[in-house]
C-alpha cells in the first residue's frame, strides 16, 4: 500500500513538472523597448540621480537633474511645448518631440528627439555632447555593457590659429585655420564679429597680424577670442570648411537699400542671382536605387542625366554647375547638401528615377521639402510666415510674445525659408516636363526627403519617370529621350534664373517681392509670389494638382 | 543502499526524464510562434474587430482592404495584429504585398506619448529593399497609415529595420524621426 502511494505521488509529480515549467516559459515577454533600466550617471566620478531610459534609438537622460548638477538653467515656455536651457551665455531651445534644436543661433539636428519621460524631458547623449560637450568641454562616455554614463570635464586644449585675408572683386575673405575643430561661438555685432572660445584656448600668432584691407580694419587674436573689426557698412557671412577645419568669413559692403526697423528676427535675403547650381545624381555605389524590369539601375541613369545637365547648363548660361558625385560611389545624404552649402549654391537639384509596387505607375513628379507640421511650433511657424507675407504678420518689434515665438521657431525657418522659392522652382520644372514631354503630370509634391533637408538654398528632387514601368524604362534608356529630359530641366532652370535676376530688389528684411512687382509667371502660377506653403500634417507628399 | 532509497532515486530519475520530454515537446509546438513574432501570450479576452489595412496599388498609392482580426483590448496587441496582417499580404485583387517573403515583425513597442516602434526583420538582407521614392513611400506609409488610422493610441510610428533606426528607409524618406500618417497617398 505504502509503495503504491509512493509511486502514485511520483507519477503525479512527473506529470506536474512539465506543466509548471511550460507555464513559466509562456510568461509574457518583456517589451523590446523602451524599457526602464538600472542605469547610472556619474559626474566627475560622483553618482548623480538622473533617470535613464533605454530606447531603440539609444539611452535617454533626464535633462532637469543634469542641468541642475552642471550649473545650467532650464525653463519652460507657458505652453510647455519648448524649453530653454541656458549654458553660460548660450541659450539652447528644445522642442518636445522635435529633433531640431537651436544652440545660440545655430540650428542643430539630432538623430533622436528629446521626449517627455520619467522626471520630465529626456535627451539623447548626442544632445549632451552638442551642448554641454561643445559649450563647456564635458565628455560623455556611455558604456552600454554596464549601462553607465560617465561625465567628466575635458581639459582646455591649446591650439594655434592661422590667419589669411584675401580681397577679391569687392569681397574680403578671412580664413581662420585650426588644427582641429575648436569649441567656439560666433557673435556678430554692428561693425564687428567675434569668435569666442568656449572651452579651448588659442595661441595667438606672433607677431600679431597686421591687416590692410578695404573692408576689414583689424583682426585681433587673444587666447579667448578672435575679433574682426569691420569698416562701417560692411556685412559678414560665415561658414565652415572641413579638413582642415577652417572658419571662413566673407565680408562685403551692405546693399544700398533702406531698411525699415523690423522685428528681431530677420529672414534671410532672397538670392540675388543664380550663379552656382549643384546637381545631385541620386543614389550611387551599393545604393542602387530603383531597378527596372530589365535590370537597369537608377544610380547609373541619374549619373548620366546629371552629367549631361551640368554640361548643358554651363554651355547655355553663365553658371557654375557642380555635381555631388561624378562616379559610382555611395554618398551620404547630408554630404550632398553639405556640398551644396559649401559651394554656396543658389539652386540644388537632386535627380532621381522612380519605381512603385506594380508596373502601372508612370510620369514625372517634382518634390520639395516638407517639414513636419505635426509639431505645433512648426505649424505656428508656418502660420506666422504666411501672415508675414500677407503683410499683416505679428510685429515682433512691438509684441514681445511674437518676438519670442519667432525666436523659438528659428529651427523651422532654417528649413522653411527657402520653401516658397523651392515650390516656385518645382512648379517650373514640372511645367516644362509636362508641356514639352507630354509626360503624365503627377504634380508638385512635398515629402520629408532626407536629401532636401539642410539645403540652404531652393532645393528640389525631381523624379523623371518610373523604371518599374517597362515602357518608361525603355524610354529612359534612350539617349535622345534623356536629352529631351535634360533640355526640359535646363529650360526650367533658365526660367527660374531669369525670374530671380529680374526680380526687383527685396527689402532688407528679405521679405518677398514687393507688391506690384512684375514677375514672369510660371505655368499655372500667379504673377504674385507663391504664398509660403504651410507644411501639411504628416509632412508628406501632396496630392497632384 | 536500501531498496526504498534505490526506488526513490530511480523514480526521481524517471520523473526528470518524463518531465524533460514533455517540456521539449511543448516547447517545439509553441516555440516558433513566440520566437518568430515576438508575440506575448495574453489572457485578455479577445474579440473580432474590423480593421482597414492600407495596401499598395498599381498606381503608386494605397487602398484600404477591410479585414476582420481577432484582437485583445490592448493597443499594442492591435498594432501587432495589424502589422502581421499587412506583412501577410492583401487578399483582394489589384493590391500588392509590401515586402518580399521573409520580412517579419521583430519587435513592437508603444510609448506613452503615442509613438509606436515597429522593428521589421529580414534575414536575407541587412537593408530594406532598394526602390524608388514612390515604392518606398508605399511601404512606409502602408504601415504608418494602417497603424495610426486603426489604433487611436498610436499617433506616430518609428520604423526600425533589423533592429536599427536608419536615416532613410530606401534612400529618400527621412526615417530618423517618428512618421505621421499620409492621407494624400490614399487612392480615391
XYZ file of C-alpha atoms in Angstrom:
733
model
C 0.000 0.000 0.000
C 2.805 2.295 1.060
C 4.720 1.522 -2.166
C 1.680 2.165 -4.265
C 1.213 5.600 -2.647
C 4.860 6.437 -3.283
C 4.666 5.527 -6.966
C 1.386 7.413 -7.388
C 2.923 10.583 -5.897
C 5.926 10.208 -8.124
C 3.787 9.836 -11.244
C 1.744 12.906 -10.297
C 4.900 14.926 -9.727
C 6.329 13.846 -13.077
C 3.145 14.978 -14.811
C 3.011 18.313 -12.995
C 6.661 19.203 -13.535
C 6.478 19.907 -17.307
C 3.257 21.857 -16.882
C 4.908 24.097 -14.302
C 7.986 24.545 -16.457
C 5.922 25.241 -19.594
C 3.809 27.773 -17.749
C 6.980 29.515 -16.694
C 8.102 29.656 -20.338
C 4.783 31.105 -21.512
C 5.057 34.215 -19.358
C 4.629 37.374 -21.393
C 7.939 38.644 -22.650
C 9.263 41.988 -21.622
C 8.593 44.707 -24.202
C 11.572 45.251 -26.507
C 11.961 48.955 -25.836
C 11.914 51.446 -24.319
C 12.485 49.690 -21.043
C 13.431 51.155 -17.698
C 16.921 50.192 -16.708
C 19.151 50.200 -13.680
C 21.475 52.678 -15.285
C 23.675 55.167 -13.553
C 25.192 58.537 -14.294
C 28.396 59.845 -12.754
C 29.745 63.387 -12.846
C 33.485 63.559 -12.199
C 33.200 60.134 -10.529
C 30.274 61.077 -8.286
C 26.974 59.320 -8.914
C 24.131 61.728 -9.595
C 20.412 60.894 -9.614
C 19.471 61.116 -13.296
C 16.687 58.979 -14.753
C 17.809 56.929 -17.743
C 15.548 55.249 -20.281
C 16.840 52.812 -22.854
C 15.066 53.142 -26.208
C 15.687 51.532 -29.583
C 17.454 54.726 -30.625
C 19.762 54.709 -27.609
C 19.699 55.860 -23.999
C 17.795 58.978 -22.945
C 18.764 61.004 -19.881
C 16.668 63.249 -17.660
C 17.731 66.784 -18.530
C 16.410 68.610 -15.498
C 18.645 66.969 -12.847
C 21.596 67.032 -15.246
C 21.174 70.754 -15.839
C 20.963 71.394 -12.102
C 24.116 69.380 -11.422
C 26.030 71.055 -14.241
C 25.061 74.601 -13.362
C 22.750 75.303 -16.288
C 19.281 76.844 -16.131
C 16.259 75.097 -17.613
C 12.996 76.944 -18.147
C 9.800 76.041 -19.947
C 7.548 78.261 -22.031
C 3.973 78.855 -20.928
C 2.524 76.253 -23.253
C 5.063 73.686 -22.127
C 5.961 72.966 -25.733
C 9.505 74.186 -25.646
C 12.253 74.555 -23.106
C 15.230 76.841 -22.920
C 18.464 75.540 -21.485
C 20.900 78.276 -20.590
C 24.529 77.154 -20.527
C 26.765 80.072 -19.588
C 25.635 82.752 -22.042
C 24.265 80.396 -24.675
C 20.584 79.543 -24.955
C 19.567 76.136 -26.228
C 15.942 75.930 -27.359
C 14.383 72.480 -27.323
C 11.030 71.425 -28.720
C 9.450 68.345 -27.177
C 9.469 65.606 -29.778
C 11.421 67.686 -32.280
C 14.822 66.520 -33.384
C 15.850 70.063 -34.267
C 17.252 72.313 -31.561
C 18.839 75.741 -31.632
C 22.141 76.354 -29.863
C 22.604 80.091 -29.808
C 21.756 80.997 -33.378
C 22.844 77.649 -34.780
C 20.351 75.051 -35.927
C 21.329 71.551 -34.910
C 19.623 68.354 -35.994
C 19.629 65.421 -33.598
C 19.230 61.858 -34.731
C 16.813 61.278 -31.861
C 14.459 63.938 -30.484
C 14.112 64.861 -26.816
C 10.949 63.339 -25.354
C 8.860 63.661 -22.239
C 9.705 60.803 -19.939
C 10.425 59.893 -16.379
C 11.021 63.056 -14.386
C 10.469 65.452 -17.295
C 12.226 65.917 -20.604
C 14.736 63.271 -21.592
C 17.511 63.846 -24.116
C 19.874 61.626 -26.073
C 23.613 61.581 -25.463
C 24.107 63.392 -28.783
C 22.251 66.356 -27.281
C 24.528 66.386 -24.251
C 27.656 66.254 -26.413
C 26.470 69.075 -28.651
C 25.501 71.299 -25.747
C 27.468 70.684 -22.558
C 30.202 68.949 -24.537
C 30.804 71.649 -27.133
C 29.992 74.617 -24.918
C 31.685 73.622 -21.674
C 34.128 70.930 -22.706
C 32.489 67.993 -20.963
C 32.990 64.474 -22.257
C 30.165 61.929 -22.134
C 31.241 58.314 -22.102
C 28.335 55.853 -22.347
C 29.094 52.220 -21.575
C 26.175 50.088 -22.730
C 27.599 46.910 -21.151
C 27.182 48.326 -17.654
C 24.567 50.935 -18.616
C 26.620 53.785 -17.188
C 27.215 57.336 -18.344
C 30.423 58.923 -17.131
C 30.621 62.703 -17.410
C 33.953 64.450 -16.991
C 35.312 67.838 -17.890
C 37.983 67.724 -20.535
C 40.997 69.876 -20.150
C 41.087 73.052 -22.233
C 43.013 72.500 -25.443
C 45.664 74.904 -26.585
C 45.505 75.401 -30.299
C 47.224 77.556 -32.844
C 45.275 79.587 -35.331
C 46.463 80.676 -38.762
C 45.000 83.784 -40.364
C 44.614 84.552 -44.046
C 42.920 87.623 -45.522
C 42.211 87.971 -49.244
C 40.313 90.740 -51.028
C 38.917 89.924 -54.454
C 36.207 91.572 -56.542
C 34.739 93.559 -53.692
C 34.672 90.697 -51.201
C 37.175 90.133 -48.429
C 37.566 86.536 -47.332
C 39.007 85.986 -43.872
C 40.089 82.400 -43.200
C 40.896 81.169 -39.700
C 42.507 77.750 -39.825
C 42.666 75.482 -36.777
C 44.477 72.162 -36.274
C 41.178 70.616 -35.121
C 37.604 71.796 -34.681
C 37.525 74.203 -31.736
C 34.586 74.763 -29.408
C 33.517 78.266 -30.231
C 30.650 80.653 -30.631
C 30.378 83.330 -33.308
C 28.927 86.581 -32.064
C 28.006 89.296 -34.531
C 27.534 92.909 -33.578
C 27.291 96.066 -35.662
C 30.665 96.634 -37.294
C 32.372 93.596 -35.814
C 32.262 89.863 -35.453
C 33.796 87.836 -32.632
C 34.756 84.186 -32.401
C 34.585 83.346 -28.721
C 36.379 80.242 -27.496
C 34.133 78.250 -25.193
C 36.428 75.634 -23.745
C 39.644 75.955 -25.715
C 42.454 78.479 -25.677
C 44.192 79.983 -28.654
C 47.875 80.560 -29.146
C 47.965 83.932 -30.899
C 50.335 84.187 -33.853
C 53.498 86.151 -33.295
C 53.877 88.862 -34.376
C 50.223 89.987 -34.160
C 48.582 90.030 -37.586
C 48.574 93.307 -39.473
C 45.675 93.652 -41.882
C 45.470 96.228 -44.657
C 42.099 95.659 -46.259
C 39.324 97.918 -47.605
C 36.617 96.098 -45.604
C 38.351 94.646 -42.542
C 40.030 97.236 -40.303
C 41.745 94.805 -37.980
C 41.888 91.243 -36.716
C 42.901 90.761 -33.098
C 43.556 87.353 -31.620
C 43.866 86.607 -27.930
C 43.561 83.278 -26.077
C 39.793 83.623 -25.554
C 38.603 85.250 -28.743
C 39.228 86.477 -32.258
C 37.727 89.819 -33.222
C 37.233 91.117 -36.745
C 36.670 94.876 -36.804
C 34.861 95.857 -39.999
C 34.581 99.173 -41.790
C 31.208 100.919 -41.364
C 28.524 99.463 -43.630
C 30.227 96.110 -44.125
C 28.314 92.872 -43.720
C 29.678 89.450 -42.982
C 28.671 85.858 -43.665
C 30.403 82.941 -42.026
C 30.719 79.276 -42.852
C 32.895 76.298 -42.049
C 35.177 74.207 -44.226
C 36.493 70.866 -43.066
C 39.804 69.029 -43.457
C 41.464 71.041 -42.114
C 38.929 72.900 -40.025
C 38.549 76.458 -41.279
C 36.210 79.167 -40.161
C 35.591 81.485 -43.106
C 34.122 84.982 -43.132
C 33.066 86.675 -46.364
C 32.901 90.420 -45.824
C 31.173 92.683 -48.333
C 29.510 96.050 -48.399
C 25.841 96.088 -47.466
C 23.424 96.690 -50.334
C 22.296 100.305 -50.521
C 18.735 99.516 -49.534
C 16.952 101.363 -46.808
C 15.881 99.031 -44.109
C 12.908 99.852 -42.035
C 13.098 98.985 -38.370
C 11.886 95.430 -38.291
C 11.337 92.591 -35.933
C 14.153 90.998 -34.007
C 14.106 88.133 -36.431
C 15.204 88.861 -39.997
C 14.514 86.436 -42.761
C 17.480 85.663 -44.994
C 17.576 87.687 -48.196
C 16.379 86.176 -51.426
C 19.126 85.155 -53.837
C 20.462 87.991 -55.913
C 21.271 85.732 -58.818
C 21.770 82.145 -59.846
C 25.486 81.593 -60.193
C 26.124 78.125 -58.807
C 23.881 75.128 -59.302
C 24.544 71.855 -57.524
C 23.214 68.797 -59.325
C 22.849 65.642 -57.298
C 22.692 62.298 -59.114
C 20.531 60.144 -56.830
C 21.947 57.057 -55.072
C 25.323 55.526 -56.041
C 27.588 52.620 -55.172
C 25.819 49.790 -53.382
C 22.782 52.069 -53.006
C 21.378 51.278 -56.399
C 18.020 52.990 -56.074
C 15.243 51.567 -58.246
C 15.970 48.641 -60.529
C 13.935 48.290 -63.730
C 12.468 45.007 -65.002
C 15.387 44.653 -67.425
C 17.904 45.323 -64.684
C 18.664 48.992 -65.337
C 19.803 50.686 -62.121
C 18.582 54.142 -61.167
C 22.042 55.176 -59.925
C 23.550 54.752 -63.412
C 20.928 56.754 -65.290
C 20.840 59.543 -62.713
C 24.599 59.975 -63.084
C 24.315 60.181 -66.871
C 21.439 62.650 -66.661
C 23.243 64.804 -64.098
C 26.473 64.924 -66.110
C 24.576 65.934 -69.222
C 22.598 68.578 -67.361
C 25.728 70.083 -65.808
C 27.381 70.279 -69.194
C 24.327 71.835 -70.852
C 23.868 74.434 -68.132
C 27.471 75.604 -68.390
C 27.186 75.771 -72.173
C 23.956 77.732 -72.211
C 24.151 80.124 -69.283
C 26.766 81.775 -67.166
C 26.591 79.431 -64.221
C 28.861 77.005 -62.459
C 27.391 73.514 -62.279
C 28.718 71.254 -59.528
C 27.982 67.533 -59.295
C 27.712 65.984 -55.841
C 29.175 62.787 -57.290
C 30.794 62.084 -60.625
C 31.449 58.409 -60.008
C 29.533 55.359 -58.883
C 30.091 55.826 -55.166
C 27.967 55.864 -52.039
C 27.455 59.426 -50.875
C 25.603 60.180 -47.607
C 22.583 62.437 -47.956
C 23.921 65.032 -45.602
C 27.148 65.218 -47.582
C 25.166 66.009 -50.717
C 23.575 69.080 -49.159
C 26.842 69.951 -47.439
C 28.479 70.103 -50.867
C 25.758 72.492 -51.985
C 26.154 74.643 -48.884
C 29.933 74.730 -49.062
C 29.791 75.735 -52.715
C 27.297 78.443 -51.790
C 24.958 77.039 -54.373
C 21.980 79.079 -55.439
C 19.993 76.017 -56.504
C 20.041 72.335 -55.593
C 18.553 69.752 -57.966
C 18.510 66.087 -56.951
C 17.834 63.822 -59.929
C 16.025 60.527 -59.413
C 14.090 57.855 -61.257
C 11.109 56.297 -59.615
C 9.595 52.896 -59.005
C 6.373 51.658 -57.478
C 4.937 48.327 -56.432
C 3.264 47.132 -59.612
C 4.187 48.351 -63.053
C 1.312 50.730 -63.775
C 2.640 53.980 -62.348
C 4.219 56.338 -64.869
C 5.040 60.001 -65.310
C 7.184 62.610 -63.646
C 6.851 64.413 -60.353
C 8.831 67.079 -58.550
C 9.242 67.284 -54.801
C 10.248 69.993 -52.431
C 10.822 69.585 -48.727
C 8.030 69.054 -46.293
C 8.762 69.990 -42.719
C 6.664 68.174 -40.205
C 3.821 70.366 -39.099
C 2.765 67.838 -36.511
C 4.895 69.813 -34.178
C 2.721 72.691 -33.097
C 5.681 75.041 -33.237
C 6.229 74.232 -36.871
C 2.591 74.889 -37.612
C 2.776 78.196 -35.779
C 5.912 78.990 -37.684
C 4.220 78.349 -40.978
C 1.241 80.414 -39.927
C 3.472 83.273 -38.883
C 5.323 83.063 -42.156
C 2.132 83.153 -44.166
C 0.787 86.068 -42.212
C 4.003 87.947 -42.636
C 3.962 87.515 -46.392
C 0.450 88.816 -46.478
C 1.678 91.918 -44.729
C -0.295 91.524 -41.533
C 2.019 89.286 -39.595
C 2.951 89.607 -35.979
C 5.037 92.649 -35.296
C 7.848 91.153 -33.316
C 9.313 94.565 -32.586
C 6.259 95.693 -30.659
C 4.945 92.352 -29.489
C 7.405 90.562 -27.208
C 5.344 87.390 -27.335
C 5.516 87.353 -31.108
C 9.234 88.049 -30.988
C 9.786 85.181 -28.586
C 7.650 82.952 -30.720
C 9.689 83.810 -33.768
C 12.918 83.154 -31.946
C 11.603 79.802 -30.783
C 10.852 78.721 -34.305
C 14.226 79.608 -35.766
C 14.943 75.954 -36.318
C 11.927 75.657 -38.523
C 12.711 78.740 -40.514
C 16.141 77.394 -41.335
C 14.359 74.671 -43.253
C 11.392 76.624 -44.490
C 12.681 79.999 -45.564
C 13.514 78.595 -48.960
C 10.302 76.632 -49.285
C 8.336 79.145 -51.294
C 11.239 79.514 -53.731
C 11.621 75.737 -53.884
C 7.921 75.420 -54.647
C 8.166 78.034 -57.393
C 11.183 76.285 -58.905
C 9.473 72.885 -58.631
C 6.447 74.274 -60.477
C 8.681 75.440 -63.307
C 10.370 72.051 -63.615
C 7.078 70.198 -63.553
C 5.614 72.609 -66.101
C 8.488 72.032 -68.508
C 8.307 68.252 -68.119
C 4.554 68.250 -68.652
C 4.420 70.622 -71.580
C 7.414 69.598 -73.607
C 7.470 65.871 -72.998
C 3.767 65.237 -72.549
C 4.555 63.073 -69.555
C 1.793 62.207 -67.184
C 1.629 65.074 -64.709
C 2.000 63.553 -61.276
C 2.350 67.050 -59.881
C 4.472 69.010 -57.488
C 4.550 67.366 -54.091
C 6.055 67.732 -50.659
C 7.774 64.975 -48.731
C 10.276 64.741 -45.871
C 13.108 63.626 -48.134
C 16.415 63.488 -46.329
C 18.460 64.843 -49.213
C 16.486 68.092 -49.214
C 16.998 68.713 -45.512
C 19.708 71.127 -44.583
C 19.984 72.717 -48.021
C 20.477 76.441 -47.534
C 19.019 77.294 -50.924
C 15.931 76.454 -53.005
C 16.103 72.691 -53.422
C 14.038 70.143 -55.328
C 14.077 66.431 -56.033
C 12.812 65.516 -59.488
C 11.590 62.034 -60.393
C 11.931 61.802 -64.167
C 9.945 58.617 -64.743
C 9.212 55.137 -63.439
C 11.796 52.438 -64.010
C 9.216 49.944 -62.758
C 7.110 50.725 -65.837
C 8.542 48.734 -68.784
C 7.645 51.428 -71.338
C 9.246 54.213 -69.334
C 12.252 52.063 -68.518
C 12.789 51.559 -72.243
C 12.428 55.279 -72.980
C 14.807 56.210 -70.182
C 17.496 54.043 -71.748
C 17.231 56.032 -74.980
C 19.897 58.815 -75.077
C 17.645 61.031 -77.220
C 14.841 60.824 -74.675
C 17.241 61.565 -71.841
C 18.493 64.559 -73.809
C 14.914 65.859 -74.005
C 14.573 65.444 -70.244
C 17.806 67.348 -69.709
C 16.579 70.099 -72.052
C 13.383 70.438 -70.052
C 15.343 70.711 -66.804
C 17.764 73.242 -68.317
C 14.873 75.374 -69.588
C 13.235 75.339 -66.153
C 16.498 76.363 -64.505
C 16.966 79.111 -67.099
C 13.471 80.430 -66.461
C 13.952 80.398 -62.712
C 17.311 82.151 -63.111
C 15.708 84.843 -65.249
C 12.907 85.257 -62.742
C 15.273 85.683 -59.817
C 17.623 88.019 -61.632
C 14.846 90.232 -62.995
C 13.149 90.464 -59.643
C 13.133 93.888 -58.032
C 15.438 94.189 -55.045
C 13.836 92.799 -51.952
C 13.523 94.731 -48.752
C 16.321 94.479 -46.242
C 14.416 92.032 -44.172
C 14.436 89.693 -47.085
C 10.676 89.726 -47.456
C 9.066 88.516 -50.637
C 8.917 90.625 -53.774
C 7.200 93.912 -53.123
C 3.549 94.072 -54.119
C 3.127 95.142 -57.695
C 6.417 93.796 -58.940
C 6.081 92.360 -62.412
C 7.352 88.836 -62.448
C 7.357 86.365 -65.294
C 4.656 83.852 -64.473
C 5.498 80.204 -64.288
C 2.890 77.928 -65.810
C -0.299 77.887 -63.803
C 1.267 80.199 -61.261
C 0.050 83.689 -60.439
C 2.423 86.598 -61.064
C 2.462 87.249 -57.351
C 4.926 85.211 -55.340
C 3.521 81.919 -54.195
C 2.460 82.054 -50.568
C 4.782 80.248 -48.270
C 3.447 76.729 -48.149
C 2.126 75.557 -44.857
C 3.714 72.230 -44.102
C 0.945 69.700 -44.036
C 0.271 67.447 -41.105
C 2.305 64.381 -41.715
C 4.768 66.331 -43.707
C 4.119 64.063 -46.559
C 3.526 64.158 -50.217
C 0.859 66.475 -51.503
C -1.743 65.236 -53.906
C -1.120 66.090 -57.529
C -2.962 69.176 -58.665
C 21.509 1.486 -0.325
C 18.191 0.267 0.898
C 15.594 -0.910 -1.517
C 13.398 2.048 -0.631
C 16.176 4.611 -1.312
C 17.012 2.942 -4.616
C 13.353 3.123 -5.618
C 13.260 6.810 -4.753
C 16.346 7.613 -6.869
C 15.012 5.562 -9.773
C 11.624 7.250 -9.534
C 13.141 10.719 -9.429
C 15.270 9.999 -12.490
C 12.187 8.695 -14.291
C 10.266 11.832 -13.362
C 13.031 14.040 -14.724
C 13.106 12.069 -17.952
C 9.354 12.262 -18.490
C 9.225 15.937 -17.457
C 12.085 16.878 -19.762
C 10.477 15.052 -22.656
C 7.161 16.788 -22.165
C 8.876 20.180 -21.844
C 10.742 19.662 -25.128
C 7.527 18.561 -26.837
C 5.554 21.607 -25.637
C 8.435 23.950 -26.475
C 8.564 22.740 -30.082
C 4.859 23.297 -30.560
C 4.695 26.784 -29.119
C 8.253 27.997 -29.551
C 8.205 29.091 -33.163
C 5.135 31.210 -32.547
C 6.761 33.004 -29.666
C 10.163 33.443 -31.226
C 9.033 34.264 -34.738
C 6.868 37.247 -33.995
C 7.955 38.358 -30.551
C 4.379 37.638 -29.554
C 3.401 37.716 -25.961
C 0.709 35.473 -24.608
C -2.123 37.301 -23.044
C -5.052 36.046 -21.070
C -7.055 39.099 -22.081
C -10.372 38.323 -23.723
C -10.184 38.564 -27.477
C -12.770 39.861 -29.872
C -13.186 40.107 -33.617
C -12.885 43.649 -34.931
C -12.754 45.157 -38.404
C -9.614 46.979 -39.483
C -8.756 48.910 -42.650
C -5.381 47.738 -43.895
C -3.739 50.032 -46.442
C -2.022 48.076 -49.205
C -0.097 49.454 -52.210
C -1.929 49.830 -55.512
C -0.580 49.620 -59.017
C -0.563 53.397 -59.458
C 1.769 54.181 -56.596
C -0.883 54.789 -53.977
C -2.564 52.947 -51.100
C -6.028 51.457 -50.847
C -7.808 50.092 -47.774
C -8.756 46.444 -47.537
C -11.181 45.706 -44.706
C -10.196 42.749 -42.565
C -11.649 41.095 -39.513
C -8.930 40.369 -36.975
C -9.154 38.747 -33.571
C -7.573 41.136 -31.130
C -7.327 41.876 -27.437
C -8.216 45.270 -25.992
C -4.559 46.275 -25.562
C -3.469 48.758 -28.279
C -0.134 47.003 -28.626
C -1.868 43.751 -29.470
C -3.940 45.554 -32.108
C -0.855 47.105 -33.662
C 0.801 43.694 -33.741
C -2.194 42.114 -35.442
C -2.403 44.940 -37.984
C 1.292 44.731 -38.861
C 1.232 40.947 -39.090
C -1.806 41.087 -41.367
C -0.061 43.688 -43.544
C 3.056 41.565 -43.788
C 0.858 38.626 -44.729
C -0.194 40.500 -47.861
C -3.524 41.541 -49.376
C -6.363 39.184 -50.182
C -8.103 41.323 -52.786
C -7.163 41.969 -56.417
C -5.196 44.987 -57.551
C -3.266 45.309 -54.331
C 0.348 44.400 -53.683
C 2.305 42.881 -50.823
C 4.515 45.388 -49.048
C 7.630 43.269 -48.865
C 9.122 40.134 -50.316
C 8.513 36.974 -48.333
C 10.568 36.619 -45.200
C 10.049 40.078 -43.725
C 8.609 39.646 -40.225
C 7.708 41.722 -37.215
C 10.693 41.515 -34.931
C 9.638 43.739 -32.069
C 6.994 46.230 -31.144
C 6.589 48.910 -28.525
C 4.047 51.627 -27.889
C 5.373 54.579 -25.943
C 3.285 56.607 -23.533
C 3.487 59.544 -25.947
C 1.768 57.552 -28.682
C 4.904 56.629 -30.603
C 4.774 53.088 -31.929
C 8.177 51.479 -32.501
C 7.955 48.806 -35.172
C 11.014 46.680 -35.822
C 10.910 44.732 -39.080
C 13.308 41.867 -39.603
C 14.604 40.409 -42.812
C 17.224 37.716 -42.515
C 18.080 37.904 -46.222
C 19.303 41.491 -46.335
C 20.651 43.982 -43.889
C 18.814 46.881 -45.545
C 15.255 47.358 -46.816
C 14.623 46.523 -50.481
C 16.141 49.065 -52.889
C 13.464 51.138 -54.571
C 12.364 54.448 -55.984
C 10.681 57.010 -53.781
C 7.073 56.045 -54.606
C 7.703 52.408 -53.734
C 9.449 53.467 -50.548
C 6.539 55.705 -49.561
C 4.043 52.939 -50.362
C 5.862 50.584 -47.998
C 6.424 53.046 -45.210
C 3.015 54.711 -45.237
C 1.198 51.403 -45.657
C 2.480 50.577 -42.188
C 2.177 54.059 -40.708
C -1.338 54.725 -42.028
C -2.621 51.282 -41.082
C -1.304 51.601 -37.535
C -2.356 55.166 -36.836
C -5.748 55.009 -38.564
C -6.716 51.793 -36.778
C -5.246 52.221 -33.320
C -6.096 55.644 -31.855
C -3.497 55.289 -29.099
C -0.746 55.263 -31.733
C -0.140 58.735 -33.120
C 3.162 58.285 -34.921
C 5.441 55.461 -35.926
C 9.174 54.891 -35.702
C 10.292 52.261 -38.162
C 13.306 50.115 -37.412
C 14.867 47.642 -39.787
C 16.704 44.649 -38.372
C 16.770 46.384 -35.021
C 18.220 49.697 -36.158
C 16.734 53.060 -36.946
C 18.111 54.429 -40.201
C 18.392 57.895 -41.709
C 16.273 56.854 -44.667
C 14.281 53.744 -45.452
C 15.420 53.241 -49.051
C 17.342 56.372 -49.857
C 14.646 59.045 -49.784
C 12.267 59.316 -46.825
C 13.728 60.594 -43.590
C 13.024 57.806 -41.119
C 15.269 59.169 -38.398
C 12.227 60.655 -36.711
C 8.686 59.474 -36.000
C 6.425 59.404 -39.045
C 2.866 60.648 -39.196
C 0.191 59.172 -41.470
C -0.074 60.479 -45.012
C -3.582 60.823 -46.413
C -2.585 62.135 -49.810
C -1.295 58.703 -50.775
C -4.736 57.157 -50.383
C -6.291 56.161 -53.683
C -9.571 57.945 -54.401
